CSV table of C-alpha atoms in Angstrom, one decimal:
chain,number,residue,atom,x,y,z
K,1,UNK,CA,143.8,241.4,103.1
K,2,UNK,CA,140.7,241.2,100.2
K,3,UNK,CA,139.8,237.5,99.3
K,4,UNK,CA,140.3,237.0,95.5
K,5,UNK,CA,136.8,237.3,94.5
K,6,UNK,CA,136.5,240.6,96.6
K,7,UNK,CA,139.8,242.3,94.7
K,8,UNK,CA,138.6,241.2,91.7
K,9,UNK,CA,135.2,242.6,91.7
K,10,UNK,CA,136.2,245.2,92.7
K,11,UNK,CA,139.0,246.0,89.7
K,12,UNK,CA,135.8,245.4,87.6
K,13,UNK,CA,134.6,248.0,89.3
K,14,UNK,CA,137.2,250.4,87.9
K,15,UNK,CA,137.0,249.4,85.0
K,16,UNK,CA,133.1,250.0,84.6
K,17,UNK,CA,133.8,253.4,86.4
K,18,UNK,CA,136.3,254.8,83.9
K,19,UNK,CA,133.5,254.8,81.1
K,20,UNK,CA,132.1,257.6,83.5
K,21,UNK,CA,134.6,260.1,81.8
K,22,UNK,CA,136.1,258.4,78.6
K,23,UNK,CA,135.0,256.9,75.6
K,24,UNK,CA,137.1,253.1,75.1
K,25,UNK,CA,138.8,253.3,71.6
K,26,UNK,CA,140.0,249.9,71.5
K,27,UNK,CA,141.9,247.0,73.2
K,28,UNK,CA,144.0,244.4,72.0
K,29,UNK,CA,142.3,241.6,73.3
K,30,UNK,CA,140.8,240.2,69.7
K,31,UNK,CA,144.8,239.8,68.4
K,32,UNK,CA,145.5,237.9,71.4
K,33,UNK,CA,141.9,235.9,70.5
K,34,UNK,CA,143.0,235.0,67.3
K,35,UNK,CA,146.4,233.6,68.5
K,36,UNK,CA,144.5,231.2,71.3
K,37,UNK,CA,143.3,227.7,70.4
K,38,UNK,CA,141.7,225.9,73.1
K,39,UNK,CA,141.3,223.0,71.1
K,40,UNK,CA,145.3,222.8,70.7
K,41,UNK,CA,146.1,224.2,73.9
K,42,UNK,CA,143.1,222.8,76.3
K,43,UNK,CA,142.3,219.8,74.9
K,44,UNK,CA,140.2,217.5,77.5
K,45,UNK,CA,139.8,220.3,79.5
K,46,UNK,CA,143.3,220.2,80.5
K,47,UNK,CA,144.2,224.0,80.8
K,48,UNK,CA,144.2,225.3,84.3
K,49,UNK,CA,141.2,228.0,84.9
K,50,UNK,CA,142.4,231.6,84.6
K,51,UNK,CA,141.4,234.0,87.6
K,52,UNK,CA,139.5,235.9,85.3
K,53,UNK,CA,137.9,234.9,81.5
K,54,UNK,CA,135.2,234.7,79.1
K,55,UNK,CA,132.6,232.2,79.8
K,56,UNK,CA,133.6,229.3,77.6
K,57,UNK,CA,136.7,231.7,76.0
K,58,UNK,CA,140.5,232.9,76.9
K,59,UNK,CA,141.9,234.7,80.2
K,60,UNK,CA,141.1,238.7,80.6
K,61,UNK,CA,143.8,238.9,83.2
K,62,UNK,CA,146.0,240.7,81.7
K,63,UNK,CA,145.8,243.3,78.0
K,64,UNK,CA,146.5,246.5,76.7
K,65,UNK,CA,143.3,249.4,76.3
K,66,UNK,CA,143.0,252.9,75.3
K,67,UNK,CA,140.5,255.8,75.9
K,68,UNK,CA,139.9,259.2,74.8
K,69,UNK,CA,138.3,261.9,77.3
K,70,UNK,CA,133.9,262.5,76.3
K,71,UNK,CA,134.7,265.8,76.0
K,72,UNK,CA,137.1,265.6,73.0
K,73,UNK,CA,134.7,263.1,71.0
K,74,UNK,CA,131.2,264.8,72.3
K,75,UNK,CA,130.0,263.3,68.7
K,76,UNK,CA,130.7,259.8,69.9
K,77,UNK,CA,127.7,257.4,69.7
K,78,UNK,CA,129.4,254.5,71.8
K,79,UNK,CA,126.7,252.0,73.2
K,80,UNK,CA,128.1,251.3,76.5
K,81,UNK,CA,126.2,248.2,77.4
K,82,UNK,CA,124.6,246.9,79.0
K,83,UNK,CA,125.8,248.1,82.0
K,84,UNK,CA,124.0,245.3,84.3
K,85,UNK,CA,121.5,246.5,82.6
K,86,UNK,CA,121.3,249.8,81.1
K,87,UNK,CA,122.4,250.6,78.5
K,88,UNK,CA,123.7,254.8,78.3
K,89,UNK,CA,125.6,256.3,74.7
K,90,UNK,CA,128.6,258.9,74.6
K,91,UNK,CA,126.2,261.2,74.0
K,92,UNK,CA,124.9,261.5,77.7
K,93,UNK,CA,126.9,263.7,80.0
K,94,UNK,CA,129.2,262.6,82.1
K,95,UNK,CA,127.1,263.3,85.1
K,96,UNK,CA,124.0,261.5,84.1
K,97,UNK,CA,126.0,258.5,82.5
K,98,UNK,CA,127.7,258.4,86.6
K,99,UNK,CA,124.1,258.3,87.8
K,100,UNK,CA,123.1,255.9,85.7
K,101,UNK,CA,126.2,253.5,85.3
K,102,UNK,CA,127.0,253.2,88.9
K,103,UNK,CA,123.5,253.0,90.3
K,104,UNK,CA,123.5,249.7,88.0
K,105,UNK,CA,126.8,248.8,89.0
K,106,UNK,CA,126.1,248.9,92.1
K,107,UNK,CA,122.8,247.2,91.3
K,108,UNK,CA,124.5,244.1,89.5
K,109,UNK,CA,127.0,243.5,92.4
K,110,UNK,CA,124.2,243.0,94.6
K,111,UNK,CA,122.5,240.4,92.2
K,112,UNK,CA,125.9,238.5,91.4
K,113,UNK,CA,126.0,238.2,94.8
K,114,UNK,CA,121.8,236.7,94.9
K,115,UNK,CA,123.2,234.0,92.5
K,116,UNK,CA,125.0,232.1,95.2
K,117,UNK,CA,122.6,230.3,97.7
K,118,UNK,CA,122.0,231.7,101.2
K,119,UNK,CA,124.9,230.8,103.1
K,120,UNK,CA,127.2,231.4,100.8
K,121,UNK,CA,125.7,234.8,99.7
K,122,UNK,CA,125.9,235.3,104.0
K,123,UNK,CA,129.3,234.6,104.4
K,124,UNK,CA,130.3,236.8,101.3
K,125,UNK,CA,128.2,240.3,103.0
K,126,UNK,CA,131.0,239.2,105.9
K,127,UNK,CA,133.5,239.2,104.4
K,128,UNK,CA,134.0,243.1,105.3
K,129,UNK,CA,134.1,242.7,109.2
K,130,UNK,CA,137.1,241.8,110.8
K,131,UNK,CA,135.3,239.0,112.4
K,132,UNK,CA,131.7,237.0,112.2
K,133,UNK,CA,129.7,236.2,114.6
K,134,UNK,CA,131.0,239.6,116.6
K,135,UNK,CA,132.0,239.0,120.2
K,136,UNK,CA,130.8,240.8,122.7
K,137,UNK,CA,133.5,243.1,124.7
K,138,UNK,CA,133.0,244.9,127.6
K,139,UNK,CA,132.7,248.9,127.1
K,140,UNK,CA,132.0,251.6,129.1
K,141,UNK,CA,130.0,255.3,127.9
K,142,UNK,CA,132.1,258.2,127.3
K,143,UNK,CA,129.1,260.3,128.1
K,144,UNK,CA,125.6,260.5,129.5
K,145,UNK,CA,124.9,263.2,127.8
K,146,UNK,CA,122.0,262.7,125.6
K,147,UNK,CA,123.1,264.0,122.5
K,148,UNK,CA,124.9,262.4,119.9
K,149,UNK,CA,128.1,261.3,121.0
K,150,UNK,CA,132.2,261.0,119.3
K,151,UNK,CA,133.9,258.0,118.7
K,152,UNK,CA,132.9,254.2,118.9
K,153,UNK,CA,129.4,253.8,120.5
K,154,UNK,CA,129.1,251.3,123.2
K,155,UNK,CA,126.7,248.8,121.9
K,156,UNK,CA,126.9,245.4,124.4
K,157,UNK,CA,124.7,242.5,123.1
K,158,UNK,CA,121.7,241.5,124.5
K,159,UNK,CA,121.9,238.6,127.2
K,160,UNK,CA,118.7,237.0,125.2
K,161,UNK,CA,118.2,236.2,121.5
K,162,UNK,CA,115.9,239.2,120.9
K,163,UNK,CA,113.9,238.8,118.7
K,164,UNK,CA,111.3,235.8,116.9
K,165,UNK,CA,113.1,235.7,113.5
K,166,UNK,CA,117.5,236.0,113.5
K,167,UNK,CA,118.1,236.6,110.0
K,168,UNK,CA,121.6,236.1,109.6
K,169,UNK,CA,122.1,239.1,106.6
K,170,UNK,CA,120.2,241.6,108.0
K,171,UNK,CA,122.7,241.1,111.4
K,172,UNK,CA,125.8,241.3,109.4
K,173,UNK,CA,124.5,244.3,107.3
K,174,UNK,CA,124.3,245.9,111.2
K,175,UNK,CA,127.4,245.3,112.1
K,176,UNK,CA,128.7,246.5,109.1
K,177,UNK,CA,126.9,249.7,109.6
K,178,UNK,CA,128.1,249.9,112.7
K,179,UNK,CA,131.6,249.8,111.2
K,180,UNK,CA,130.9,252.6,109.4
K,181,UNK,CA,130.0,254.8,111.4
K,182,UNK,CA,132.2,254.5,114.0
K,183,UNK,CA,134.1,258.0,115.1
K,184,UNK,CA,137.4,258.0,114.7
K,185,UNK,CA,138.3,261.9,114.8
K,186,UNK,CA,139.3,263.0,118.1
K,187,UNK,CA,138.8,265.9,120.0
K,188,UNK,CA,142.6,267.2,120.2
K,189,UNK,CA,142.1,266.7,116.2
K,190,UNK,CA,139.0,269.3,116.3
K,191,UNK,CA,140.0,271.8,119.0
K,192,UNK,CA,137.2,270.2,121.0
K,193,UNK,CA,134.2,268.8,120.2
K,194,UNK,CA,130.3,270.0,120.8
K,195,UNK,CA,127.9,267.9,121.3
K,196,UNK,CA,124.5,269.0,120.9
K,197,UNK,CA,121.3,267.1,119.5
K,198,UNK,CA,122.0,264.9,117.4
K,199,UNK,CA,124.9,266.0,116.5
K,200,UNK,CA,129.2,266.0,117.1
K,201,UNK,CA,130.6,269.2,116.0
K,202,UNK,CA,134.1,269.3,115.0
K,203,UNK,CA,134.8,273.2,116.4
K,204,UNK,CA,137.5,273.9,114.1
K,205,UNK,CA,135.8,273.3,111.3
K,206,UNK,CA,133.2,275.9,111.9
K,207,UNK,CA,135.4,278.5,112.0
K,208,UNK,CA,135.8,278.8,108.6
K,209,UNK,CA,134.3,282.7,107.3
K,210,UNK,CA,132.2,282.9,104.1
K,211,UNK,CA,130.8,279.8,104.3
K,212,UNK,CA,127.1,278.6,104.3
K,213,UNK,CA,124.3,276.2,105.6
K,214,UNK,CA,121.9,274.4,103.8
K,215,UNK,CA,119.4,272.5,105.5
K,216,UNK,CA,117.0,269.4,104.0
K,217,UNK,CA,114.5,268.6,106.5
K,218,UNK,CA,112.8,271.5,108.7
K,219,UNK,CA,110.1,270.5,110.6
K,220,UNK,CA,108.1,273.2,112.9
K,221,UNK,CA,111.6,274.3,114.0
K,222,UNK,CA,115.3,273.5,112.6
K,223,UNK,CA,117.6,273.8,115.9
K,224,UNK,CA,120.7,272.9,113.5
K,225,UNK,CA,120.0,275.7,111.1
K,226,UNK,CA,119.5,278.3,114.5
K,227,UNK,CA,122.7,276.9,115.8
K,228,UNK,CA,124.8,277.4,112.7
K,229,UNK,CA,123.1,281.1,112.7
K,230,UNK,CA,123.5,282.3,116.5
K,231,UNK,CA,126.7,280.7,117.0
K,232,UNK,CA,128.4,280.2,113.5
K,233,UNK,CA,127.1,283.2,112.5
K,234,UNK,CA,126.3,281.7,108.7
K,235,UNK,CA,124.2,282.0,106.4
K,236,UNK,CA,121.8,279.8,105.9
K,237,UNK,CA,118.9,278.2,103.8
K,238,UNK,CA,116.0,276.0,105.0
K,239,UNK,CA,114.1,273.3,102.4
K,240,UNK,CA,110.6,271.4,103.0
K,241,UNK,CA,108.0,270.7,100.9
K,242,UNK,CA,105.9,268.5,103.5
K,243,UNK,CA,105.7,270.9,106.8
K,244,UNK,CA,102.6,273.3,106.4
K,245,UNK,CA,103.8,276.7,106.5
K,246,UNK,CA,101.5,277.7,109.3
K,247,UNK,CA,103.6,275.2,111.5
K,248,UNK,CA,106.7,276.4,110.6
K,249,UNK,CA,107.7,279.6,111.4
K,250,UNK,CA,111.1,279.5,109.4
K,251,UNK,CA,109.4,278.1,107.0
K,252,UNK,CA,106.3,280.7,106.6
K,253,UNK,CA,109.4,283.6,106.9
K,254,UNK,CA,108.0,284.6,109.8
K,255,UNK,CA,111.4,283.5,112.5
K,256,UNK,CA,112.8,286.6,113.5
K,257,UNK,CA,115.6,286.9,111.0
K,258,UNK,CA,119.0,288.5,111.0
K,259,UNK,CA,118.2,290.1,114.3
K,260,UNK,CA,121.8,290.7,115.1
K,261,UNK,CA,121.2,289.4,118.7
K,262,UNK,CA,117.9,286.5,120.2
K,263,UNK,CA,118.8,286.7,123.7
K,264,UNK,CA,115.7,288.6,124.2
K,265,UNK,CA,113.7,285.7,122.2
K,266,UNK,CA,112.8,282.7,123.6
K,267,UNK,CA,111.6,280.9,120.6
K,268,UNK,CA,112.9,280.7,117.0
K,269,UNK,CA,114.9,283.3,116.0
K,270,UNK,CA,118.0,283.5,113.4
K,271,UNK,CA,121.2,286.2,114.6
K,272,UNK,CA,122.3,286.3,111.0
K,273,UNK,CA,119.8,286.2,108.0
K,274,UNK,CA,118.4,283.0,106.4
K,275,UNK,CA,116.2,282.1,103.7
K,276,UNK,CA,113.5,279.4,103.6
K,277,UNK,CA,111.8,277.3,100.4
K,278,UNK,CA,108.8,275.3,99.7
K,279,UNK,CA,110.8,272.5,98.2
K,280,UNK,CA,112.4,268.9,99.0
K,281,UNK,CA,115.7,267.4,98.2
K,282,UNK,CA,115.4,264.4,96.1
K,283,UNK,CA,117.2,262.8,92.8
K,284,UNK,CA,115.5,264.7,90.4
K,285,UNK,CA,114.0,267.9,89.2
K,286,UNK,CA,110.1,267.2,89.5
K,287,UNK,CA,106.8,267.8,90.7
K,288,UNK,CA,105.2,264.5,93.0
K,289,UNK,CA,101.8,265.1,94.6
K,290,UNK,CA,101.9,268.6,93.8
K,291,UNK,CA,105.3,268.9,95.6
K,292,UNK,CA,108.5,270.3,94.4
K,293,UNK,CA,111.8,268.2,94.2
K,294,UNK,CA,115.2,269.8,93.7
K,295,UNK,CA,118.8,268.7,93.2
K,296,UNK,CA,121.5,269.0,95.7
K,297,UNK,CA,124.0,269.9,92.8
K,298,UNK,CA,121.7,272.8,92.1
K,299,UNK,CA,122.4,274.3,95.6
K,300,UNK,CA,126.0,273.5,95.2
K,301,UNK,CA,126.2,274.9,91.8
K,302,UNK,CA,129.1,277.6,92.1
K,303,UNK,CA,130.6,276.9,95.5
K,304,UNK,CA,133.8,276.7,96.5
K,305,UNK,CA,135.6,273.5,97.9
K,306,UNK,CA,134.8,273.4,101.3
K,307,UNK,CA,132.1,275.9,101.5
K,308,UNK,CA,128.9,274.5,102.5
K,309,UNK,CA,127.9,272.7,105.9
K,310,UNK,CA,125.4,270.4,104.7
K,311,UNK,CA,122.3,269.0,106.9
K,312,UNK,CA,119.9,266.3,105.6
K,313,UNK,CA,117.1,265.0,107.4
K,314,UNK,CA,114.6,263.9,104.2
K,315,UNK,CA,112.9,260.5,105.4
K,316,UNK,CA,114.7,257.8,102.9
K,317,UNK,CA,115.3,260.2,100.1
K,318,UNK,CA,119.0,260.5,101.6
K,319,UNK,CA,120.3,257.4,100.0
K,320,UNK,CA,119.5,258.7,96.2
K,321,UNK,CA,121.0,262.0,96.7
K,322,UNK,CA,124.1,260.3,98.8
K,323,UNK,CA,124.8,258.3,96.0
K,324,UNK,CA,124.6,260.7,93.3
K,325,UNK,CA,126.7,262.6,95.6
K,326,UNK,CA,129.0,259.9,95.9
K,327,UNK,CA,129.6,259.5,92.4
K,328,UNK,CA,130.6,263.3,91.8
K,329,UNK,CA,133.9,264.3,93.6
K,330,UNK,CA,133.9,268.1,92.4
K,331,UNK,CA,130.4,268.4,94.5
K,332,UNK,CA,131.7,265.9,97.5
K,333,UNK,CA,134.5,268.3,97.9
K,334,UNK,CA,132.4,271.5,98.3
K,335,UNK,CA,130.6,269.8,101.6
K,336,UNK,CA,132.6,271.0,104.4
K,337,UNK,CA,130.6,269.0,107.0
K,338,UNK,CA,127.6,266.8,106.5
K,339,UNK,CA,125.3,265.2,109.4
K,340,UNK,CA,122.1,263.4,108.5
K,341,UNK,CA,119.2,261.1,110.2
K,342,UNK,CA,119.3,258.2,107.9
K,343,UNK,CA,116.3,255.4,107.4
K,344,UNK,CA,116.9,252.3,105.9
K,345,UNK,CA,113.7,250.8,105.4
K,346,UNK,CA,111.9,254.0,104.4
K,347,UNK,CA,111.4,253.7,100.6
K,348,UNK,CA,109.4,257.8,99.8
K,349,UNK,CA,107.9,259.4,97.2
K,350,UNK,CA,110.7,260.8,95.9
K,351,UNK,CA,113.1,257.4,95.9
K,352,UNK,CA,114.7,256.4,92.5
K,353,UNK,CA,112.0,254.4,90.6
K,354,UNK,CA,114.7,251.5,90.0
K,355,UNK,CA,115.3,251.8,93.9
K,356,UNK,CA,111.8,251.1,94.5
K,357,UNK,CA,111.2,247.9,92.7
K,358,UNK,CA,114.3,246.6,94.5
K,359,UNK,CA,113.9,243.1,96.9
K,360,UNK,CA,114.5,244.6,100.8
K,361,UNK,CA,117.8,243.1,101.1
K,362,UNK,CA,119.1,244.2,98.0
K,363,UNK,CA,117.9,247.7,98.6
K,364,UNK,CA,119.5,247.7,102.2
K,365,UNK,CA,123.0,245.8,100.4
K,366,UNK,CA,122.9,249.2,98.6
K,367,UNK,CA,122.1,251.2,101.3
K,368,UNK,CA,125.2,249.7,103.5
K,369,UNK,CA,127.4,250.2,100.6
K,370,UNK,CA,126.4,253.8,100.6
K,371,UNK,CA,126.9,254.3,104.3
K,372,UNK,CA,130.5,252.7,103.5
K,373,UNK,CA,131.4,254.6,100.6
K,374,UNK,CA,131.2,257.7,102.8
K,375,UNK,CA,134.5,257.1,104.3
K,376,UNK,CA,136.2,257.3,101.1
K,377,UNK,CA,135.8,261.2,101.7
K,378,UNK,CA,134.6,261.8,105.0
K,379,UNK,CA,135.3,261.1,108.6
K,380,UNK,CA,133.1,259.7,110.9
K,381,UNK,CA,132.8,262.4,114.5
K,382,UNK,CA,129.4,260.6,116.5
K,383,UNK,CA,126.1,259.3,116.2
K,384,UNK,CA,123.4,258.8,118.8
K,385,UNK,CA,123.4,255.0,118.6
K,386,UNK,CA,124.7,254.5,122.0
K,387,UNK,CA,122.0,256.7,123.7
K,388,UNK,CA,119.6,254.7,121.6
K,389,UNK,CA,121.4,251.7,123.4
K,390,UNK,CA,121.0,253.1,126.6
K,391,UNK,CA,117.3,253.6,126.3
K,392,UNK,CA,116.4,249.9,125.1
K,393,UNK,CA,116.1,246.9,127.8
K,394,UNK,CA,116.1,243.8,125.7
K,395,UNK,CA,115.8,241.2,128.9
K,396,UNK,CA,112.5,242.7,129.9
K,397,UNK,CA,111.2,244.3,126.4
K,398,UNK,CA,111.7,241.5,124.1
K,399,UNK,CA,111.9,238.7,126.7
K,400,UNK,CA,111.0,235.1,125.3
K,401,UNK,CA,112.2,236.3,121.9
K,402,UNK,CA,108.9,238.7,121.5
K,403,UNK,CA,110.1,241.1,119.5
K,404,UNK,CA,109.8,241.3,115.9
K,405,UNK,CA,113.1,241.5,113.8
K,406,UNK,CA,114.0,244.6,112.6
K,407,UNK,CA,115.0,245.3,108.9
K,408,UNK,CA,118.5,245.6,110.1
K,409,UNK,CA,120.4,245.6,113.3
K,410,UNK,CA,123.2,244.6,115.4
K,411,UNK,CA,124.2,240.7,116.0
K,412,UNK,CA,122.2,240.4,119.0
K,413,UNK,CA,121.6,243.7,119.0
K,414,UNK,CA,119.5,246.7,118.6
K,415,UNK,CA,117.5,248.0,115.3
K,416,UNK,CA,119.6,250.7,113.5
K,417,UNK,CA,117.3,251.3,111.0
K,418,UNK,CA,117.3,255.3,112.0
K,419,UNK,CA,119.7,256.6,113.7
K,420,UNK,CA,121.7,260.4,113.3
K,421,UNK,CA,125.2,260.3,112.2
């Protein structure tokens, strides 16, 4: 069902991505070279265009290649580049050549798609919903609960343009979140669900002995990482480098912890034992403003498949670690369950550099592409978009178009620049 150009790009893709784990030891593309003469075969420009060539030179479409694993040739000194524009040697390992590669990668698709001029480039970030503009069908709430809720939210347009600007791409990247993060588990799948905060719990899941919690994100109080310890009865650890510890109990150590039993206290309070660090999840290992960064693939260093229910609630740093994660299956298959507030204009402290000096829409293509990525290994239980929806009047709020445009939203539609998921 891909258009041409979509199934093409996205074989490129592949190929790019093998150089992740092997080293190219040659092709036979210069013996078919040396047997093509445009000037015999294509004189007056009379050859038909292949689907995929050099510029100016003979087909690609179809050769013969060969590669050898990194590991057996760790010597190797192949330039692999530029990769849309970085340029990486065999020499890296394989994890730091996946960070780099397909960051640019992903990088370059988004600025071969900034050479085509608006509407074209509009239509083409379409392409992946199954219909543009959206039309508007009647639904009805599951729920009024105000948690996060399972399945496809209930998001009716607005009976009024919105807003004083209707960017066409920042409308279509909605929807295509949207898409994303629809549920499709269903309860009878999970043994019921529970719904509490912002979050949809897949029962069965949690059921699982010797696993553990880690939690990015605290605050003065982390309900998730209680919840997982009263209920779950897991271990947990807690990670912040912003909250002062003097407003954070777990975070200063001083939560009741591994108590055996809180129904005598009414505040924080952790059944089975938990630890707590003065650090942040980001990228990299470094120090910024005197504040620690860590890895996620530190913490997951050693675990099992499946072993680790996996919070992260970092204000924008998300998106780096996401696609680091995204790009390592070995790790992606350790998270048993991962639930997140993501931001997608937030840019913090502890973004990617190269992230940073990104336009805003090719920052949020990548940041879509991310949220769509995820369902290559995960599937979607909730969010707390539709309670969002239910909160915001448009005909009275933004009457007269008032409002101003978010950074991305629905066709006629709410902001869902932050949501939980």
């Amino acid at each position: 069902k891909m258009s041409e150009k979509d199934r093409l790009e996205q074989r490129v893709s592949i190929m790019e991505r093998l150089r992740e784990r092997f080293v190219c030891t040659g092709s036979n593309l210069e013996v078919y070279g040396e047997s093509h003469n445009f000037e015999k075969l294509c004189p007056g420009s009379s050859c038909k265009e292949p689907n995929i060539h050099y510029k100016y030179g003979m087909s690609v479409d179809q050769f013969a290649v060969s590669y050898v694993h990194r590991r057996l040739v760790p010597e190797a000194s192949e330039r692999i580049g530029p990769v849309n524009g970085v340029v990486v040697t065999g020499s890296q390992s394989a994890g730091n050549l996946a960070s780099a590669a397909m960051s640019r990668i992903k990088k370059g698709a988004a600025a071969a798609a900034s050479a085509a001029d608006d509407e074209d480039e509009d239509s083409n970030l379409a392409l992946k919903l199954p219909e543009w503009p959206p039309v508007d069908r009647p639904c009805t709430p599951k729920t009024h609960s105000q948690s996060s809720r399972p399945g496809k939210p209930c998001m009716p347009q607005a009976k009024i343009q919105p807003y004083k600007t209707d960017t066409q791409w920042r409308a279509i990247f909605g929807e295509r979140v949207l898409q994303a993060v629809t549920g499709t588990v269903k309860e009878e799948q999970c043994g019921g669900f529970e719904l509490f905060g912002d979050h949809v719990w897949c029962l069965k899941v949690f059921r699982q002995p010797g696993v553990m919690g880690l939690s990015y994100g605290i605050e003065e109080r982390d309900l998730w990482s209680e919840k997982m310890s009263n209920v779950f009865h897991m271990y947990t650890q807690l990670y912040d480098c912003f909250i002062p510890p003097r407003q954070s109990p777990p975070i200063a150590k001083t939560a009741p912890n591994g108590t055996g039993s809180c129904e005598r206290a009414p505040g924080h309070c952790y059944e089975t034992p938990y630890d707590s660090f003065r650090i942040c999840l980001g990228p990299e290992e470094k120090v910024i403003n005197q504040r620690r960064y860590t890895t996620i693939f530190k913490h997951l260093a050693g675990r099992p498949p499946l072993s680790t229910h996996l919070k992260i609630d970092t204000e924008g740093t998300e998106w780096a670690i996401l696609e680091r994660l995204l790009d390592s299956p070995e790790d992606l298959d350790k998270i048993r369950t991962l639930e997140m507030e993501v931001h997608f204009s937030y840019v913090p402290e502890g973004d990617d550099p190269q992230v940073r000096s990104l336009s805003e829409k090719k920052r949020l293509a990548n940041r879509v592409r991310i949220m769509e990525r995820m369902l290559e290994r995960f599937a979607c239980t909730g969010t707390n978009l539709e309670v969002y929806r239910e909160s915001w009047p448009p005909e009275t709020e933004c009457a007269g178009s008032r409002c101003n445009e978010p950074v991305v939203h629905l066709y006629r539609g709410m902001s869902v620049d932050q949501f939980a998921v």
